[in-house]
Tab-separated table of C-alpha atoms in Angstrom:
chain	number	residue	atom	x	y	z
A	194	THR	CA	78.545	108.113	113.602
A	195	GLY	CA	79.881	104.625	116.210
A	196	PRO	CA	82.430	102.714	116.039
A	197	ALA	CA	82.205	101.535	112.196
A	198	TYR	CA	82.647	105.153	111.616
A	199	THR	CA	84.948	106.541	114.507
A	200	PHE	CA	88.923	105.755	113.893
A	201	MET	CA	91.767	106.131	116.505
A	202	SER	CA	95.082	106.590	116.511
A	203	GLY	CA	98.071	107.884	118.173
A	204	SER	CA	101.799	107.322	118.712
A	205	SER	CA	103.602	106.317	121.452
A	206	LEU	CA	102.058	107.312	125.022
A	207	GLY	CA	99.116	108.044	122.028
A	208	GLY	CA	99.345	104.615	121.121
A	209	LEU	CA	98.976	103.187	124.197
A	210	ILE	CA	95.716	105.436	124.926
A	211	SER	CA	94.510	104.356	121.535
A	212	THR	CA	94.349	100.996	122.412
A	213	TYR	CA	93.140	101.564	126.183
A	214	ALA	CA	90.050	103.726	124.728
A	215	ALA	CA	89.417	100.453	122.079
A	216	TYR	CA	89.017	98.098	124.971
A	217	ALA	CA	87.388	101.051	127.387
A	218	PHE	CA	85.192	102.670	124.582
A	219	PRO	CA	83.625	99.513	122.714
A	220	ASP	CA	81.115	101.208	121.373
A	221	VAL	CA	82.923	104.206	120.916
A	222	TRP	CA	86.533	103.062	118.819
A	223	GLY	CA	86.115	100.881	115.739
A	224	ARG	CA	89.388	100.495	114.382
A	225	VAL	CA	92.290	101.841	116.595
A	226	ALA	CA	95.764	102.614	115.356
A	227	SER	CA	98.970	102.051	117.873
A	228	VAL	CA	101.831	103.506	116.610
A	229	SER	CA	105.067	102.535	118.645
A	230	PRO	CA	103.044	102.309	121.613
A	231	ALA	CA	104.593	102.371	124.706
A	232	TYR	CA	103.067	99.797	126.592
A	233	TRP	CA	106.205	99.796	128.886
A	234	PRO	CA	104.902	102.074	131.931
A	235	ASN	CA	102.184	100.509	132.387
A	236	THR	CA	101.723	97.016	131.281
A	237	ALA	CA	98.572	97.269	133.214
A	238	ILE	CA	97.104	97.174	130.179
A	239	PHE	CA	97.953	93.684	129.257
A	240	ALA	CA	95.077	92.228	131.830
A	241	PHE	CA	93.015	95.822	130.864
A	242	ALA	CA	92.585	94.087	127.678
A	243	THR	CA	91.984	90.469	128.234
A	244	SER	CA	89.753	91.132	131.202
A	245	ALA	CA	87.840	93.881	128.628
A	246	GLY	CA	87.719	91.044	125.682
A	247	ARG	CA	87.148	92.132	122.394
A	248	ALA	CA	84.034	93.830	121.412
A	249	PRO	CA	82.440	92.762	118.340
A	250	ALA	CA	82.427	97.078	117.263
A	251	PHE	CA	86.296	96.953	117.435
A	252	GLU	CA	86.786	96.209	113.737
A	253	ARG	CA	90.488	96.739	112.791
A	254	PHE	CA	93.835	96.653	115.667
A	255	TYR	CA	97.007	98.063	113.645
A	256	GLN	CA	100.157	98.177	116.086
A	257	ASP	CA	103.688	98.485	114.967
A	258	MET	CA	107.086	99.231	116.479
A	259	GLY	CA	110.274	100.223	115.127
A	260	THR	CA	113.080	97.030	116.147
A	261	GLY	CA	115.228	100.512	116.994
A	262	GLU	CA	113.602	101.385	119.706
A	263	GLY	CA	114.626	98.641	122.499
A	264	GLY	CA	113.913	97.784	125.266
A	265	SER	CA	110.764	95.715	126.128
A	266	ALA	CA	109.094	97.628	123.293
A	267	ILE	CA	109.141	94.327	120.774
A	268	PRO	CA	108.313	92.410	123.196
A	269	ASN	CA	105.542	94.549	124.933
A	270	MET	CA	103.842	95.053	121.704
A	271	ARG	CA	103.971	91.150	120.795
A	272	THR	CA	102.083	90.588	124.155
A	273	MET	CA	99.087	92.925	123.117
A	274	ARG	CA	99.233	91.030	119.423
A	275	ASP	CA	99.310	87.636	121.413
A	276	ILE	CA	96.232	89.400	123.307
A	277	ALA	CA	94.255	90.318	119.975
A	278	LEU	CA	94.868	87.071	118.169
A	279	ALA	CA	93.540	84.956	121.483
A	280	GLN	CA	90.230	87.348	120.991
A	281	GLY	CA	89.283	86.000	117.765
A	282	PHE	CA	91.612	89.025	115.697
A	283	VAL	CA	93.478	87.141	113.240
A	284	LEU	CA	96.570	88.061	111.501
A	285	GLY	CA	96.864	90.076	108.355
A	286	ASP	CA	92.731	90.189	108.428
A	287	ASP	CA	91.818	92.629	111.017
A	288	LEU	CA	94.981	92.675	112.983
A	289	ALA	CA	98.163	94.367	111.902
A	290	HIS	CA	101.622	94.060	113.561
A	291	VAL	CA	104.656	95.090	111.851
A	292	GLU	CA	107.721	95.122	113.414
A	293	ALA	CA	109.826	97.922	110.803
A	294	ALA	CA	113.090	97.081	110.260
A	295	GLY	CA	115.673	99.477	111.591
A	296	HIS	CA	112.623	102.332	112.454
A	297	GLU	CA	113.239	104.194	115.691
A	298	HIS	CA	111.144	106.053	118.004
A	299	ASN	CA	110.181	109.322	116.374
A	300	GLU	CA	107.887	111.327	113.735
A	301	PHE	CA	110.614	110.969	111.167
A	302	TYR	CA	109.624	106.845	110.961
A	303	TRP	CA	106.103	107.557	111.704
A	304	ALA	CA	105.380	109.689	108.801
A	305	GLN	CA	107.320	107.181	106.622
A	306	ARG	CA	104.703	104.266	108.000
A	307	PHE	CA	101.191	106.299	108.306
A	308	PRO	CA	99.825	105.914	104.598
A	309	ASP	CA	100.044	102.242	105.431
A	310	ILE	CA	98.399	102.989	108.847
A	311	LEU	CA	95.341	104.666	106.535
A	312	ARG	CA	95.453	101.977	104.437
A	313	PHE	CA	94.828	99.290	106.943
A	314	LEU	CA	92.392	101.130	108.673
A	315	ILE	CA	89.875	102.257	105.773
A	316	ASP	CA	90.538	99.304	104.094
A	317	ALA	CA	92.022	100.412	101.101
A	318	PRO	CA	93.276	98.751	98.109
A	319	ALA	CA	97.238	97.873	98.409
A	320	PRO	CA	98.712	100.033	96.028
A	321	GLY	CA	100.654	99.690	92.762
A	322	CYS	CA	102.845	102.753	92.913
A	323	ALA	CA	104.102	104.541	95.882
A	324	GLY	CA	101.443	107.221	97.393
A	325	ASP	CA	98.432	105.806	94.735
A	326	VAL	CA	95.854	104.988	97.522
A	327	ASN	CA	92.674	104.749	94.907
A	328	GLY	CA	94.357	101.728	93.096
A	329	ASP	CA	94.197	104.063	89.365
A	330	GLY	CA	97.692	103.551	88.697
A	331	ALA	CA	98.793	106.833	89.528
A	332	THR	CA	99.549	109.373	91.916
A	333	ASP	CA	97.338	112.068	91.787
A	334	VAL	CA	95.305	114.521	93.801
A	335	PHE	CA	92.447	112.041	93.090
A	336	ASP	CA	94.368	109.804	95.712
A	337	PHE	CA	93.520	112.503	98.517
A	338	SER	CA	89.817	113.054	97.721
A	339	ASP	CA	89.805	108.427	97.850
A	340	LEU	CA	91.431	108.567	101.065
A	341	ALA	CA	89.099	111.175	102.655
A	342	ALA	CA	85.951	109.528	100.819
A	343	GLY	CA	87.291	106.325	102.916
A	344	PHE	CA	86.779	107.544	105.769
A	345	GLY	CA	83.028	108.495	105.509
A	346	ALA	CA	82.578	105.206	103.461
A	347	GLY	CA	81.363	102.725	106.820
A	348	PRO	CA	81.080	99.389	106.645
A	349	GLY	CA	80.276	97.224	103.849
A	350	ALA	CA	81.614	99.676	101.095
A	351	THR	CA	83.333	98.615	98.026
A	352	ARG	CA	85.526	100.672	95.698
A	353	ALA	CA	86.220	100.112	92.559
A	354	PRO	CA	88.984	97.424	91.047
A	355	SER	CA	93.032	98.471	91.324
A	356	THR	CA	93.975	98.928	87.611
A	357	CYS	CA	97.725	98.797	89.362
A	358	ALA	CA	99.368	95.459	89.809
A	359	PRO	CA	98.843	95.292	93.657
A	360	THR	CA	102.019	94.847	96.176
A	361	SER	CA	102.181	93.581	99.145
A	362	THR	CA	101.332	95.193	102.683
A	363	PRO	CA	103.536	95.152	105.483
A	364	TRP	CA	100.875	92.959	107.464
A	365	ALA	CA	99.738	90.728	105.089
């Protein structure tokens, strides 16, 4: 147990809560994904995250938003990105910030982004083939197994080199 083995992800208000949890409970959450986070109803999250600072155990922070979500959604997410960068997160390394072109605020689009969210959180190799989580060049039942094993691998775990030609990830 502990932050190295404890991840959280939520969408919309769940995304806001996930970001809050990472800063409010730094000894619990080590990797967090805020999917289309609803920062707009509670912009106090920005001051809270700034004052709380980044805990050493806060290893990876993912946030995304569709460009079709409208209003202040993208600007607010960029504000949180800038706070994370000021705290030492590195974009494309331990911070993922994705602005998904044309995506809207609903489960259909979140489901399309979720495989990459999991890859980022567990530090899985970039897929060479669609659905190839373990990088063995095939999309098969072993991808599920390796994905599940990645959640328990803990810090410093290594994976076999990929035989697929890696593709870029949305955060790189």
